[in-house]
């Protein structure tokens, strides 16, 4: 019986964790890790189904029904936690994109009225232009996370709001990039206009 307990112990190792949520969030972070663990859970579920219902020890039959139920429950909890953690990561990434676009759009509405303001806004524009590359990569990650969530959770996960927010990014990205180009052109026009004003003032002083 001791040997049987020892052999079966790895199946219920998750039960020894103080917090499954903390374990998943500390050990699993990348899309690849989530994908690997979803596959692992699916594989273990199939393996658990093949575990015997009874174990014969000498002349006694020991029921494994409660044990198998515990294994099934732990694997189900792990799968649910993987879904919850991935959903949390996806929501965080989407929020970061929304924050970036909100700040960028506010900056693009500004119109400089001095050489100093032109220099400051040009620096902001350059910063946004650099960050845009990372945001574009994050958008792709979000789409992959959503695809994995739909595959793992199906109709169990209410992802309508996330899908709508991602759709808004897709529809508005081209417009955003157009606004970036327009703003840069406006900055250059303002620079030339102010330069012309300064040159005109200097010429007037000389006369």
mmCIF file with all atom_site columns, C-alpha atoms in Angstrom:
data_model
loop_
_atom_site.group_PDB
_atom_site.id
_atom_site.type_symbol
_atom_site.label_atom_id
_atom_site.label_alt_id
_atom_site.label_comp_id
_atom_site.label_asym_id
_atom_site.label_entity_id
_atom_site.label_seq_id
_atom_site.pdbx_PDB_ins_code
_atom_site.Cartn_x
_atom_site.Cartn_y
_atom_site.Cartn_z
_atom_site.occupancy
_atom_site.B_iso_or_equiv
_atom_site.pdbx_formal_charge
_atom_site.auth_seq_id
_atom_site.auth_comp_id
_atom_site.auth_asym_id
_atom_site.auth_atom_id
_atom_site.pdbx_PDB_model_num
ATOM 1   C CA . UNK A 1 1   ? 0.000   0.000   0.000   1.00 0.00 ? 1   UNK A CA 1
ATOM 2   C CA . UNK A 1 2   ? 2.894   2.356   0.802   1.00 0.00 ? 2   UNK A CA 1
ATOM 3   C CA . UNK A 1 3   ? 4.394   1.636   -2.621  1.00 0.00 ? 3   UNK A CA 1
ATOM 4   C CA . UNK A 1 4   ? 1.049   2.364   -4.266  1.00 0.00 ? 4   UNK A CA 1
ATOM 5   C CA . UNK A 1 5   ? 0.787   5.679   -2.411  1.00 0.00 ? 5   UNK A CA 1
ATOM 6   C CA . UNK A 1 6   ? 4.321   6.597   -3.459  1.00 0.00 ? 6   UNK A CA 1
ATOM 7   C CA . UNK A 1 7   ? 3.614   5.741   -7.107  1.00 0.00 ? 7   UNK A CA 1
ATOM 8   C CA . UNK A 1 8   ? 0.389   7.764   -7.159  1.00 0.00 ? 8   UNK A CA 1
ATOM 9   C CA . UNK A 1 9   ? 1.707   10.833  -5.284  1.00 0.00 ? 9   UNK A CA 1
ATOM 10  C CA . UNK A 1 10  ? 3.011   12.699  -8.390  1.00 0.00 ? 10  UNK A CA 1
ATOM 11  C CA . UNK A 1 11  ? -0.535  12.723  -9.780  1.00 0.00 ? 11  UNK A CA 1
ATOM 12  C CA . UNK A 1 12  ? -1.780  14.919  -6.940  1.00 0.00 ? 12  UNK A CA 1
ATOM 13  C CA . UNK A 1 13  ? 1.322   17.114  -6.484  1.00 0.00 ? 13  UNK A CA 1
ATOM 14  C CA . UNK A 1 14  ? -0.720  20.232  -7.282  1.00 0.00 ? 14  UNK A CA 1
ATOM 15  C CA . UNK A 1 15  ? -2.704  19.656  -4.111  1.00 0.00 ? 15  UNK A CA 1
ATOM 16  C CA . UNK A 1 16  ? 0.384   20.511  -2.080  1.00 0.00 ? 16  UNK A CA 1
ATOM 17  C CA . UNK A 1 17  ? 0.573   24.071  -3.428  1.00 0.00 ? 17  UNK A CA 1
ATOM 18  C CA . UNK A 1 18  ? -0.512  26.885  -1.144  1.00 0.00 ? 18  UNK A CA 1
ATOM 19  C CA . UNK A 1 19  ? -1.767  28.932  -4.071  1.00 0.00 ? 19  UNK A CA 1
ATOM 20  C CA . UNK A 1 20  ? -2.242  27.595  -7.581  1.00 0.00 ? 20  UNK A CA 1
ATOM 21  C CA . UNK A 1 21  ? -2.743  31.148  -8.855  1.00 0.00 ? 21  UNK A CA 1
ATOM 22  C CA . UNK A 1 22  ? 0.599   32.332  -7.460  1.00 0.00 ? 22  UNK A CA 1
ATOM 23  C CA . UNK A 1 23  ? 2.332   29.230  -8.811  1.00 0.00 ? 23  UNK A CA 1
ATOM 24  C CA . UNK A 1 24  ? 1.025   29.729  -12.357 1.00 0.00 ? 24  UNK A CA 1
ATOM 25  C CA . UNK A 1 25  ? 1.736   33.469  -12.406 1.00 0.00 ? 25  UNK A CA 1
ATOM 26  C CA . UNK A 1 26  ? 5.292   32.993  -11.113 1.00 0.00 ? 26  UNK A CA 1
ATOM 27  C CA . UNK A 1 27  ? 6.223   30.023  -13.296 1.00 0.00 ? 27  UNK A CA 1
ATOM 28  C CA . UNK A 1 28  ? 4.359   30.682  -16.546 1.00 0.00 ? 28  UNK A CA 1
ATOM 29  C CA . UNK A 1 29  ? 4.592   33.969  -18.428 1.00 0.00 ? 29  UNK A CA 1
ATOM 30  C CA . UNK A 1 30  ? 5.372   33.558  -22.131 1.00 0.00 ? 30  UNK A CA 1
ATOM 31  C CA . UNK A 1 31  ? 2.921   32.520  -24.808 1.00 0.00 ? 31  UNK A CA 1
ATOM 32  C CA . UNK A 1 32  ? 5.033   29.430  -25.504 1.00 0.00 ? 32  UNK A CA 1
ATOM 33  C CA . UNK A 1 33  ? 4.893   28.399  -21.843 1.00 0.00 ? 33  UNK A CA 1
ATOM 34  C CA . UNK A 1 34  ? 1.106   28.745  -21.760 1.00 0.00 ? 34  UNK A CA 1
ATOM 35  C CA . UNK A 1 35  ? 0.810   26.729  -24.958 1.00 0.00 ? 35  UNK A CA 1
ATOM 36  C CA . UNK A 1 36  ? 3.072   23.981  -23.591 1.00 0.00 ? 36  UNK A CA 1
ATOM 37  C CA . UNK A 1 37  ? 1.131   23.743  -20.328 1.00 0.00 ? 37  UNK A CA 1
ATOM 38  C CA . UNK A 1 38  ? -2.271  23.620  -22.017 1.00 0.00 ? 38  UNK A CA 1
ATOM 39  C CA . UNK A 1 39  ? -0.983  20.691  -24.069 1.00 0.00 ? 39  UNK A CA 1
ATOM 40  C CA . UNK A 1 40  ? 0.470   19.074  -20.950 1.00 0.00 ? 40  UNK A CA 1
ATOM 41  C CA . UNK A 1 41  ? -2.868  19.299  -19.101 1.00 0.00 ? 41  UNK A CA 1
ATOM 42  C CA . UNK A 1 42  ? -4.709  17.813  -22.053 1.00 0.00 ? 42  UNK A CA 1
ATOM 43  C CA . UNK A 1 43  ? -2.211  14.955  -22.213 1.00 0.00 ? 43  UNK A CA 1
ATOM 44  C CA . UNK A 1 44  ? -2.418  14.277  -18.461 1.00 0.00 ? 44  UNK A CA 1
ATOM 45  C CA . UNK A 1 45  ? -6.201  14.205  -18.577 1.00 0.00 ? 45  UNK A CA 1
ATOM 46  C CA . UNK A 1 46  ? -6.063  11.445  -21.193 1.00 0.00 ? 46  UNK A CA 1
ATOM 47  C CA . UNK A 1 47  ? -3.462  9.568   -19.156 1.00 0.00 ? 47  UNK A CA 1
ATOM 48  C CA . UNK A 1 48  ? -5.572  9.908   -15.994 1.00 0.00 ? 48  UNK A CA 1
ATOM 49  C CA . UNK A 1 49  ? -8.560  8.385   -17.751 1.00 0.00 ? 49  UNK A CA 1
ATOM 50  C CA . UNK A 1 50  ? -6.510  5.207   -18.227 1.00 0.00 ? 50  UNK A CA 1
ATOM 51  C CA . UNK A 1 51  ? -5.642  4.863   -14.543 1.00 0.00 ? 51  UNK A CA 1
ATOM 52  C CA . UNK A 1 52  ? -7.186  1.698   -13.055 1.00 0.00 ? 52  UNK A CA 1
ATOM 53  C CA . UNK A 1 53  ? -10.362 2.005   -11.013 1.00 0.00 ? 53  UNK A CA 1
ATOM 54  C CA . UNK A 1 54  ? -9.132  -0.595  -8.533  1.00 0.00 ? 54  UNK A CA 1
ATOM 55  C CA . UNK A 1 55  ? -5.776  -1.785  -7.223  1.00 0.00 ? 55  UNK A CA 1
ATOM 56  C CA . UNK A 1 56  ? -5.451  -5.301  -5.884  1.00 0.00 ? 56  UNK A CA 1
ATOM 57  C CA . UNK A 1 57  ? -3.176  -5.562  -2.869  1.00 0.00 ? 57  UNK A CA 1
ATOM 58  C CA . UNK A 1 58  ? -2.814  -9.188  -1.834  1.00 0.00 ? 58  UNK A CA 1
ATOM 59  C CA . UNK A 1 59  ? -6.450  -10.241 -1.465  1.00 0.00 ? 59  UNK A CA 1
ATOM 60  C CA . UNK A 1 60  ? -7.904  -6.756  -1.051  1.00 0.00 ? 60  UNK A CA 1
ATOM 61  C CA . UNK A 1 61  ? -9.272  -4.543  -3.833  1.00 0.00 ? 61  UNK A CA 1
ATOM 62  C CA . UNK A 1 62  ? -8.589  -0.849  -3.172  1.00 0.00 ? 62  UNK A CA 1
ATOM 63  C CA . UNK A 1 63  ? -10.923 1.583   -4.949  1.00 0.00 ? 63  UNK A CA 1
ATOM 64  C CA . UNK A 1 64  ? -9.134  4.344   -6.851  1.00 0.00 ? 64  UNK A CA 1
ATOM 65  C CA . UNK A 1 65  ? -12.367 6.234   -7.591  1.00 0.00 ? 65  UNK A CA 1
ATOM 66  C CA . UNK A 1 66  ? -11.862 9.078   -5.078  1.00 0.00 ? 66  UNK A CA 1
ATOM 67  C CA . UNK A 1 67  ? -8.220  9.364   -6.120  1.00 0.00 ? 67  UNK A CA 1
ATOM 68  C CA . UNK A 1 68  ? -9.084  9.658   -9.809  1.00 0.00 ? 68  UNK A CA 1
ATOM 69  C CA . UNK A 1 69  ? -11.742 12.249  -8.966  1.00 0.00 ? 69  UNK A CA 1
ATOM 70  C CA . UNK A 1 70  ? -9.103  14.292  -7.085  1.00 0.00 ? 70  UNK A CA 1
ATOM 71  C CA . UNK A 1 71  ? -6.691  14.056  -10.040 1.00 0.00 ? 71  UNK A CA 1
ATOM 72  C CA . UNK A 1 72  ? -9.410  15.185  -12.433 1.00 0.00 ? 72  UNK A CA 1
ATOM 73  C CA . UNK A 1 73  ? -10.336 18.089  -10.157 1.00 0.00 ? 73  UNK A CA 1
ATOM 74  C CA . UNK A 1 74  ? -6.726  19.288  -9.828  1.00 0.00 ? 74  UNK A CA 1
ATOM 75  C CA . UNK A 1 75  ? -6.109  19.136  -13.570 1.00 0.00 ? 75  UNK A CA 1
ATOM 76  C CA . UNK A 1 76  ? -9.349  21.022  -14.174 1.00 0.00 ? 76  UNK A CA 1
ATOM 77  C CA . UNK A 1 77  ? -8.319  23.687  -11.665 1.00 0.00 ? 77  UNK A CA 1
ATOM 78  C CA . UNK A 1 78  ? -4.915  24.022  -13.337 1.00 0.00 ? 78  UNK A CA 1
ATOM 79  C CA . UNK A 1 79  ? -6.507  24.406  -16.760 1.00 0.00 ? 79  UNK A CA 1
ATOM 80  C CA . UNK A 1 80  ? -8.903  27.049  -15.429 1.00 0.00 ? 80  UNK A CA 1
ATOM 81  C CA . UNK A 1 81  ? -6.047  28.927  -13.786 1.00 0.00 ? 81  UNK A CA 1
ATOM 82  C CA . UNK A 1 82  ? -4.033  28.864  -16.994 1.00 0.00 ? 82  UNK A CA 1
ATOM 83  C CA . UNK A 1 83  ? -7.020  30.374  -18.788 1.00 0.00 ? 83  UNK A CA 1
ATOM 84  C CA . UNK A 1 84  ? -7.492  33.037  -16.084 1.00 0.00 ? 84  UNK A CA 1
ATOM 85  C CA . UNK A 1 85  ? -3.802  33.986  -16.047 1.00 0.00 ? 85  UNK A CA 1
ATOM 86  C CA . UNK A 1 86  ? -3.564  34.170  -19.833 1.00 0.00 ? 86  UNK A CA 1
ATOM 87  C CA . UNK A 1 87  ? -6.716  36.299  -19.916 1.00 0.00 ? 87  UNK A CA 1
ATOM 88  C CA . UNK A 1 88  ? -5.149  38.579  -17.288 1.00 0.00 ? 88  UNK A CA 1
ATOM 89  C CA . UNK A 1 89  ? -1.943  38.933  -19.344 1.00 0.00 ? 89  UNK A CA 1
ATOM 90  C CA . UNK A 1 90  ? -3.942  39.643  -22.502 1.00 0.00 ? 90  UNK A CA 1
ATOM 91  C CA . UNK A 1 91  ? -6.013  42.300  -20.766 1.00 0.00 ? 91  UNK A CA 1
ATOM 92  C CA . UNK A 1 92  ? -2.817  43.909  -19.429 1.00 0.00 ? 92  UNK A CA 1
ATOM 93  C CA . UNK A 1 93  ? -1.260  44.007  -22.911 1.00 0.00 ? 93  UNK A CA 1
ATOM 94  C CA . UNK A 1 94  ? -4.403  45.469  -24.460 1.00 0.00 ? 94  UNK A CA 1
ATOM 95  C CA . UNK A 1 95  ? -4.561  48.135  -21.754 1.00 0.00 ? 95  UNK A CA 1
ATOM 96  C CA . UNK A 1 96  ? -0.917  49.066  -22.394 1.00 0.00 ? 96  UNK A CA 1
ATOM 97  C CA . UNK A 1 97  ? -1.672  49.515  -26.097 1.00 0.00 ? 97  UNK A CA 1
ATOM 98  C CA . UNK A 1 98  ? -4.733  51.634  -25.320 1.00 0.00 ? 98  UNK A CA 1
ATOM 99  C CA . UNK A 1 99  ? -2.692  53.811  -22.944 1.00 0.00 ? 99  UNK A CA 1
ATOM 100 C CA . UNK A 1 100 ? 0.008   54.285  -25.581 1.00 0.00 ? 100 UNK A CA 1
ATOM 101 C CA . UNK A 1 101 ? -2.476  55.237  -28.301 1.00 0.00 ? 101 UNK A CA 1
ATOM 102 C CA . UNK A 1 102 ? -4.366  57.583  -25.971 1.00 0.00 ? 102 UNK A CA 1
ATOM 103 C CA . UNK A 1 103 ? -1.194  59.436  -25.040 1.00 0.00 ? 103 UNK A CA 1
ATOM 104 C CA . UNK A 1 104 ? 0.061   59.507  -28.617 1.00 0.00 ? 104 UNK A CA 1
ATOM 105 C CA . UNK A 1 105 ? -3.224  60.835  -29.991 1.00 0.00 ? 105 UNK A CA 1
ATOM 106 C CA . UNK A 1 106 ? -3.272  63.600  -27.363 1.00 0.00 ? 106 UNK A CA 1
ATOM 107 C CA . UNK A 1 107 ? 0.244   64.638  -28.368 1.00 0.00 ? 107 UNK A CA 1
ATOM 108 C CA . UNK A 1 108 ? -0.640  64.622  -32.062 1.00 0.00 ? 108 UNK A CA 1
ATOM 109 C CA . UNK A 1 109 ? -3.362  67.193  -31.413 1.00 0.00 ? 109 UNK A CA 1
ATOM 110 C CA . UNK A 1 110 ? -0.847  69.781  -30.217 1.00 0.00 ? 110 UNK A CA 1
ATOM 111 C CA . UNK A 1 111 ? 0.332   72.626  -32.418 1.00 0.00 ? 111 UNK A CA 1
ATOM 112 C CA . UNK A 1 112 ? 3.665   74.284  -31.586 1.00 0.00 ? 112 UNK A CA 1
ATOM 113 C CA . UNK A 1 113 ? 3.932   78.063  -31.565 1.00 0.00 ? 113 UNK A CA 1
ATOM 114 C CA . UNK A 1 114 ? 7.626   78.518  -30.848 1.00 0.00 ? 114 UNK A CA 1
ATOM 115 C CA . UNK A 1 115 ? 10.989  77.008  -31.735 1.00 0.00 ? 115 UNK A CA 1
ATOM 116 C CA . UNK A 1 116 ? 11.195  75.557  -28.208 1.00 0.00 ? 116 UNK A CA 1
ATOM 117 C CA . UNK A 1 117 ? 7.782   73.873  -28.516 1.00 0.00 ? 117 UNK A CA 1
ATOM 118 C CA . UNK A 1 118 ? 8.751   72.483  -31.927 1.00 0.00 ? 118 UNK A CA 1
ATOM 119 C CA . UNK A 1 119 ? 11.910  70.943  -30.435 1.00 0.00 ? 119 UNK A CA 1
ATOM 120 C CA . UNK A 1 120 ? 9.990   69.449  -27.488 1.00 0.00 ? 120 UNK A CA 1
ATOM 121 C CA . UNK A 1 121 ? 7.210   67.995  -29.659 1.00 0.00 ? 121 UNK A CA 1
ATOM 122 C CA . UNK A 1 122 ? 9.721   66.624  -32.152 1.00 0.00 ? 122 UNK A CA 1
ATOM 123 C CA . UNK A 1 123 ? 11.374  64.724  -29.276 1.00 0.00 ? 123 UNK A CA 1
ATOM 124 C CA . UNK A 1 124 ? 7.981   63.360  -28.219 1.00 0.00 ? 124 UNK A CA 1
ATOM 125 C CA . UNK A 1 125 ? 7.243   62.364  -31.815 1.00 0.00 ? 125 UNK A CA 1
ATOM 126 C CA . UNK A 1 126 ? 10.579  60.501  -32.053 1.00 0.00 ? 126 UNK A CA 1
ATOM 127 C CA . UNK A 1 127 ? 9.862   58.712  -28.774 1.00 0.00 ? 127 UNK A CA 1
ATOM 128 C CA . UNK A 1 128 ? 6.407   57.620  -29.951 1.00 0.00 ? 128 UNK A CA 1
ATOM 129 C CA . UNK A 1 129 ? 7.853   56.529  -33.283 1.00 0.00 ? 129 UNK A CA 1
ATOM 130 C CA . UNK A 1 130 ? 10.308  54.247  -31.462 1.00 0.00 ? 130 UNK A CA 1
ATOM 131 C CA . UNK A 1 131 ? 7.688   52.898  -29.044 1.00 0.00 ? 131 UNK A CA 1
ATOM 132 C CA . UNK A 1 132 ? 5.367   52.224  -31.980 1.00 0.00 ? 132 UNK A CA 1
ATOM 133 C CA . UNK A 1 133 ? 7.582   49.314  -33.033 1.00 0.00 ? 133 UNK A CA 1
ATOM 134 C CA . UNK A 1 134 ? 7.154   47.616  -29.643 1.00 0.00 ? 134 UNK A CA 1
ATOM 135 C CA . UNK A 1 135 ? 3.424   48.319  -29.634 1.00 0.00 ? 135 UNK A CA 1
ATOM 136 C CA . UNK A 1 136 ? 3.079   46.730  -33.057 1.00 0.00 ? 136 UNK A CA 1
ATOM 137 C CA . UNK A 1 137 ? 4.834   43.602  -31.741 1.00 0.00 ? 137 UNK A CA 1
ATOM 138 C CA . UNK A 1 138 ? 2.582   43.636  -28.657 1.00 0.00 ? 138 UNK A CA 1
ATOM 139 C CA . UNK A 1 139 ? -0.475  43.778  -30.924 1.00 0.00 ? 139 UNK A CA 1
ATOM 140 C CA . UNK A 1 140 ? 0.699   40.586  -32.603 1.00 0.00 ? 140 UNK A CA 1
ATOM 141 C CA . UNK A 1 141 ? 1.226   38.922  -29.216 1.00 0.00 ? 141 UNK A CA 1
ATOM 142 C CA . UNK A 1 142 ? -2.308  39.935  -28.198 1.00 0.00 ? 142 UNK A CA 1
ATOM 143 C CA . UNK A 1 143 ? -3.745  38.331  -31.316 1.00 0.00 ? 143 UNK A CA 1
ATOM 144 C CA . UNK A 1 144 ? -1.814  35.119  -30.576 1.00 0.00 ? 144 UNK A CA 1
ATOM 145 C CA . UNK A 1 145 ? -2.939  35.154  -26.944 1.00 0.00 ? 145 UNK A CA 1
ATOM 146 C CA . UNK A 1 146 ? -6.553  35.581  -28.015 1.00 0.00 ? 146 UNK A CA 1
ATOM 147 C CA . UNK A 1 147 ? -6.252  32.705  -30.476 1.00 0.00 ? 147 UNK A CA 1
ATOM 148 C CA . UNK A 1 148 ? -4.811  30.432  -27.767 1.00 0.00 ? 148 UNK A CA 1
ATOM 149 C CA . UNK A 1 149 ? -7.531  31.448  -25.307 1.00 0.00 ? 149 UNK A CA 1
ATOM 150 C CA . UNK A 1 150 ? -10.265 30.678  -27.813 1.00 0.00 ? 150 UNK A CA 1
ATOM 151 C CA . UNK A 1 151 ? -8.651  27.298  -28.476 1.00 0.00 ? 151 UNK A CA 1
ATOM 152 C CA . UNK A 1 152 ? -8.269  26.455  -24.775 1.00 0.00 ? 152 UNK A CA 1
ATOM 153 C CA . UNK A 1 153 ? -11.482 27.901  -23.352 1.00 0.00 ? 153 UNK A CA 1
ATOM 154 C CA . UNK A 1 154 ? -13.881 28.002  -26.281 1.00 0.00 ? 154 UNK A CA 1
ATOM 155 C CA . UNK A 1 155 ? -17.275 29.405  -25.270 1.00 0.00 ? 155 UNK A CA 1
ATOM 156 C CA . UNK A 1 156 ? -16.406 29.225  -21.566 1.00 0.00 ? 156 UNK A CA 1
ATOM 157 C CA . UNK A 1 157 ? -14.445 32.476  -21.739 1.00 0.00 ? 157 UNK A CA 1
ATOM 158 C CA . UNK A 1 158 ? -16.310 35.699  -22.422 1.00 0.00 ? 158 UNK A CA 1
ATOM 159 C CA . UNK A 1 159 ? -13.867 37.402  -24.764 1.00 0.00 ? 159 UNK A CA 1
ATOM 160 C CA . UNK A 1 160 ? -16.234 39.686  -26.631 1.00 0.00 ? 160 UNK A CA 1
ATOM 161 C CA . UNK A 1 161 ? -14.861 42.870  -25.059 1.00 0.00 ? 161 UNK A CA 1
ATOM 162 C CA . UNK A 1 162 ? -11.243 41.899  -25.749 1.00 0.00 ? 162 UNK A CA 1
ATOM 163 C CA . UNK A 1 163 ? -12.031 41.021  -29.350 1.00 0.00 ? 163 UNK A CA 1
ATOM 164 C CA . UNK A 1 164 ? -13.770 44.378  -29.835 1.00 0.00 ? 164 UNK A CA 1
ATOM 165 C CA . UNK A 1 165 ? -10.828 46.296  -28.349 1.00 0.00 ? 165 UNK A CA 1
ATOM 166 C CA . UNK A 1 166 ? -8.361  44.456  -30.589 1.00 0.00 ? 166 UNK A CA 1
ATOM 167 C CA . UNK A 1 167 ? -10.603 45.105  -33.583 1.00 0.00 ? 167 UNK A CA 1
ATOM 168 C CA . UNK A 1 168 ? -10.524 48.820  -32.760 1.00 0.00 ? 168 UNK A CA 1
ATOM 169 C CA . UNK A 1 169 ? -6.708  48.726  -32.868 1.00 0.00 ? 169 UNK A CA 1
ATOM 170 C CA . UNK A 1 170 ? -6.710  47.043  -36.259 1.00 0.00 ? 170 UNK A CA 1
ATOM 171 C CA . UNK A 1 171 ? -9.190  49.523  -37.707 1.00 0.00 ? 171 UNK A CA 1
ATOM 172 C CA . UNK A 1 172 ? -7.500  52.576  -36.194 1.00 0.00 ? 172 UNK A CA 1
ATOM 173 C CA . UNK A 1 173 ? -3.836  51.676  -36.728 1.00 0.00 ? 173 UNK A CA 1
ATOM 174 C CA . UNK A 1 174 ? -3.631  52.903  -40.322 1.00 0.00 ? 174 UNK A CA 1
ATOM 175 C CA . UNK A 1 175 ? -5.291  56.169  -39.290 1.00 0.00 ? 175 UNK A CA 1
ATOM 176 C CA . UNK A 1 176 ? -2.836  56.501  -36.389 1.00 0.00 ? 176 UNK A CA 1
ATOM 177 C CA . UNK A 1 177 ? 0.177   56.016  -38.663 1.00 0.00 ? 177 UNK A CA 1
ATOM 178 C CA . UNK A 1 178 ? -1.285  58.585  -41.065 1.00 0.00 ? 178 UNK A CA 1
ATOM 179 C CA . UNK A 1 179 ? -1.654  61.048  -38.185 1.00 0.00 ? 179 UNK A CA 1
ATOM 180 C CA . UNK A 1 180 ? 1.987   60.453  -37.267 1.00 0.00 ? 180 UNK A CA 1
ATOM 181 C CA . UNK A 1 181 ? 3.116   61.380  -40.786 1.00 0.00 ? 181 UNK A CA 1
ATOM 182 C CA . UNK A 1 182 ? 0.823   64.417  -40.917 1.00 0.00 ? 182 UNK A CA 1
ATOM 183 C CA . UNK A 1 183 ? 2.095   65.657  -37.559 1.00 0.00 ? 183 UNK A CA 1
ATOM 184 C CA . UNK A 1 184 ? 5.717   65.319  -38.645 1.00 0.00 ? 184 UNK A CA 1
ATOM 185 C CA . UNK A 1 185 ? 4.957   67.265  -41.820 1.00 0.00 ? 185 UNK A CA 1
ATOM 186 C CA . UNK A 1 186 ? 3.161   69.964  -39.800 1.00 0.00 ? 186 UNK A CA 1
ATOM 187 C CA . UNK A 1 187 ? 6.156   70.255  -37.467 1.00 0.00 ? 187 UNK A CA 1
ATOM 188 C CA . UNK A 1 188 ? 8.464   70.854  -40.424 1.00 0.00 ? 188 UNK A CA 1
ATOM 189 C CA . UNK A 1 189 ? 6.089   73.454  -41.879 1.00 0.00 ? 189 UNK A CA 1
ATOM 190 C CA . UNK A 1 190 ? 5.896   75.258  -38.537 1.00 0.00 ? 190 UNK A CA 1
ATOM 191 C CA . UNK A 1 191 ? 9.681   75.164  -38.257 1.00 0.00 ? 191 UNK A CA 1
ATOM 192 C CA . UNK A 1 192 ? 10.109  76.716  -41.702 1.00 0.00 ? 192 UNK A CA 1
ATOM 193 C CA . UNK A 1 193 ? 7.406   79.289  -41.005 1.00 0.00 ? 193 UNK A CA 1
ATOM 194 C CA . UNK A 1 194 ? 8.936   80.397  -37.725 1.00 0.00 ? 194 UNK A CA 1
ATOM 195 C CA . UNK A 1 195 ? 12.389  80.453  -39.319 1.00 0.00 ? 195 UNK A CA 1
ATOM 196 C CA . UNK A 1 196 ? 11.049  82.716  -42.043 1.00 0.00 ? 196 UNK A CA 1
ATOM 197 C CA . UNK A 1 197 ? 9.541   85.026  -39.414 1.00 0.00 ? 197 UNK A CA 1
ATOM 198 C CA . UNK A 1 198 ? 12.854  85.219  -37.564 1.00 0.00 ? 198 UNK A CA 1
ATOM 199 C CA . UNK A 1 199 ? 14.760  85.894  -40.790 1.00 0.00 ? 199 UNK A CA 1
ATOM 200 C CA . UNK A 1 200 ? 12.248  88.595  -41.671 1.00 0.00 ? 200 UNK A CA 1
ATOM 201 C CA . UNK A 1 201 ? 12.629  90.233  -38.271 1.00 0.00 ? 201 UNK A CA 1
ATOM 202 C CA . UNK A 1 202 ? 16.417  90.170  -38.567 1.00 0.00 ? 202 UNK A CA 1
ATOM 203 C CA . UNK A 1 203 ? 16.233  91.721  -42.039 1.00 0.00 ? 203 UNK A CA 1
ATOM 204 C CA . UNK A 1 204 ? 13.905  94.464  -40.754 1.00 0.00 ? 204 UNK A CA 1
ATOM 205 C CA . UNK A 1 205 ? 16.342  95.303  -37.955 1.00 0.00 ? 205 UNK A CA 1
ATOM 206 C CA . UNK A 1 206 ? 19.184  95.622  -40.427 1.00 0.00 ? 206 UNK A CA 1
ATOM 207 C CA . UNK A 1 207 ? 17.189  98.006  -42.551 1.00 0.00 ? 207 UNK A CA 1
#
